[in-house]
CSV table of C-alpha atoms in Angstrom, one decimal:
chain,number,residue,atom,x,y,z
A,1,MET,CA,-19.3,-4.1,-24.1
A,2,THR,CA,-21.8,-6.8,-23.5
A,3,LYS,CA,-24.4,-7.0,-20.7
A,4,LEU,CA,-22.1,-9.4,-18.9
A,5,GLY,CA,-19.3,-6.9,-19.2
A,6,GLU,CA,-21.5,-4.2,-17.7
A,7,ILE,CA,-22.4,-6.5,-14.8
A,8,LEU,CA,-18.7,-7.2,-14.1
A,9,ALA,CA,-17.7,-3.5,-14.5
A,10,LYS,CA,-20.5,-2.4,-12.2
A,11,LYS,CA,-19.3,-4.8,-9.5
A,12,SER,CA,-15.6,-3.7,-10.2
A,13,VAL,CA,-14.7,-7.4,-10.8
A,14,ASN,CA,-11.3,-8.4,-11.9
A,15,LYS,CA,-11.6,-10.6,-15.0
A,16,SER,CA,-8.5,-12.6,-14.1
A,17,MET,CA,-10.0,-13.5,-10.8
A,18,VAL,CA,-13.2,-14.7,-12.5
A,19,ALA,CA,-11.1,-16.8,-14.9
A,20,ARG,CA,-9.2,-18.4,-12.0
A,21,LYS,CA,-12.3,-19.2,-10.0
A,22,THR,CA,-14.4,-20.5,-12.9
A,23,GLY,CA,-11.7,-22.3,-14.9
A,24,LEU,CA,-12.6,-20.3,-18.0
A,25,SER,CA,-9.7,-18.8,-19.9
A,26,LYS,CA,-9.0,-15.1,-19.7
A,27,ALA,CA,-9.6,-15.0,-23.5
A,28,ARG,CA,-13.0,-16.5,-23.1
A,29,ILE,CA,-13.9,-14.0,-20.3
A,30,ASN,CA,-12.8,-11.2,-22.6
A,31,GLU,CA,-14.8,-12.6,-25.5
A,32,LEU,CA,-17.9,-12.8,-23.3
A,33,THR,CA,-17.6,-9.3,-22.0
A,34,MET,CA,-16.5,-7.5,-25.2
A,35,ASN,CA,-18.0,-9.4,-28.2
A,36,ASP,CA,-21.8,-8.9,-28.6
A,37,THR,CA,-21.9,-12.0,-30.9
A,38,ALA,CA,-20.4,-14.3,-28.3
A,39,LYS,CA,-22.8,-16.9,-26.9
A,40,LEU,CA,-22.7,-17.4,-23.2
A,41,ARG,CA,-23.4,-21.0,-22.2
A,42,LEU,CA,-25.5,-21.7,-19.1
A,43,ASP,CA,-22.7,-23.4,-17.3
A,44,GLU,CA,-20.4,-20.5,-17.9
A,45,MET,CA,-23.0,-18.0,-16.6
A,46,TYR,CA,-23.6,-20.1,-13.5
A,47,LEU,CA,-19.9,-20.3,-12.7
A,48,ILE,CA,-19.4,-16.6,-13.3
A,49,ALA,CA,-22.3,-15.7,-11.0
A,50,LEU,CA,-20.9,-17.9,-8.2
A,51,ALA,CA,-17.4,-16.4,-8.7
A,52,ILE,CA,-18.7,-12.8,-8.3
A,53,ASP,CA,-21.1,-13.7,-5.4
A,54,SER,CA,-24.2,-13.0,-7.4
A,55,ASP,CA,-27.5,-14.9,-7.6
A,56,PRO,CA,-27.4,-16.9,-10.9
A,57,ASN,CA,-31.2,-16.3,-11.3
A,58,GLU,CA,-30.9,-12.6,-11.1
A,59,MET,CA,-27.9,-12.6,-13.5
A,60,MET,CA,-29.9,-14.6,-16.0
A,61,LEU,CA,-32.9,-12.2,-15.8
A,62,ARG,CA,-30.5,-9.3,-16.3
A,63,LEU,CA,-28.8,-10.9,-19.2
A,64,CYS,CA,-32.0,-11.9,-20.9
A,65,GLU,CA,-34.2,-8.9,-20.1
A,66,ASP,CA,-34.4,-7.9,-23.8
A,67,LEU,CA,-35.5,-11.2,-25.1
A,68,ARG,CA,-39.2,-11.5,-26.2
A,69,LEU,CA,-41.3,-14.1,-27.8
A,70,LYS,CA,-42.3,-13.4,-31.3
A,71,ASP,CA,-45.9,-12.3,-31.9
A,72,THR,CA,-48.1,-15.0,-33.3
A,73,ILE,CA,-51.5,-14.6,-34.9
């Protein structure tokens, strides 16, 4: 399960409802929540955040919390 999948599960969100509200297909929602190699686009993240009544900024921070800049010397 991806971080997005964890967020939706924690909020007990129905993926079909998210698909209807965002206009994304159920297959795309499933891919984004189950496939770690799926790339979530910014517009998709924003629509999903709105659909589940979440702050898009907080969602972005949660989804990107493991990202770090590479060390440079």
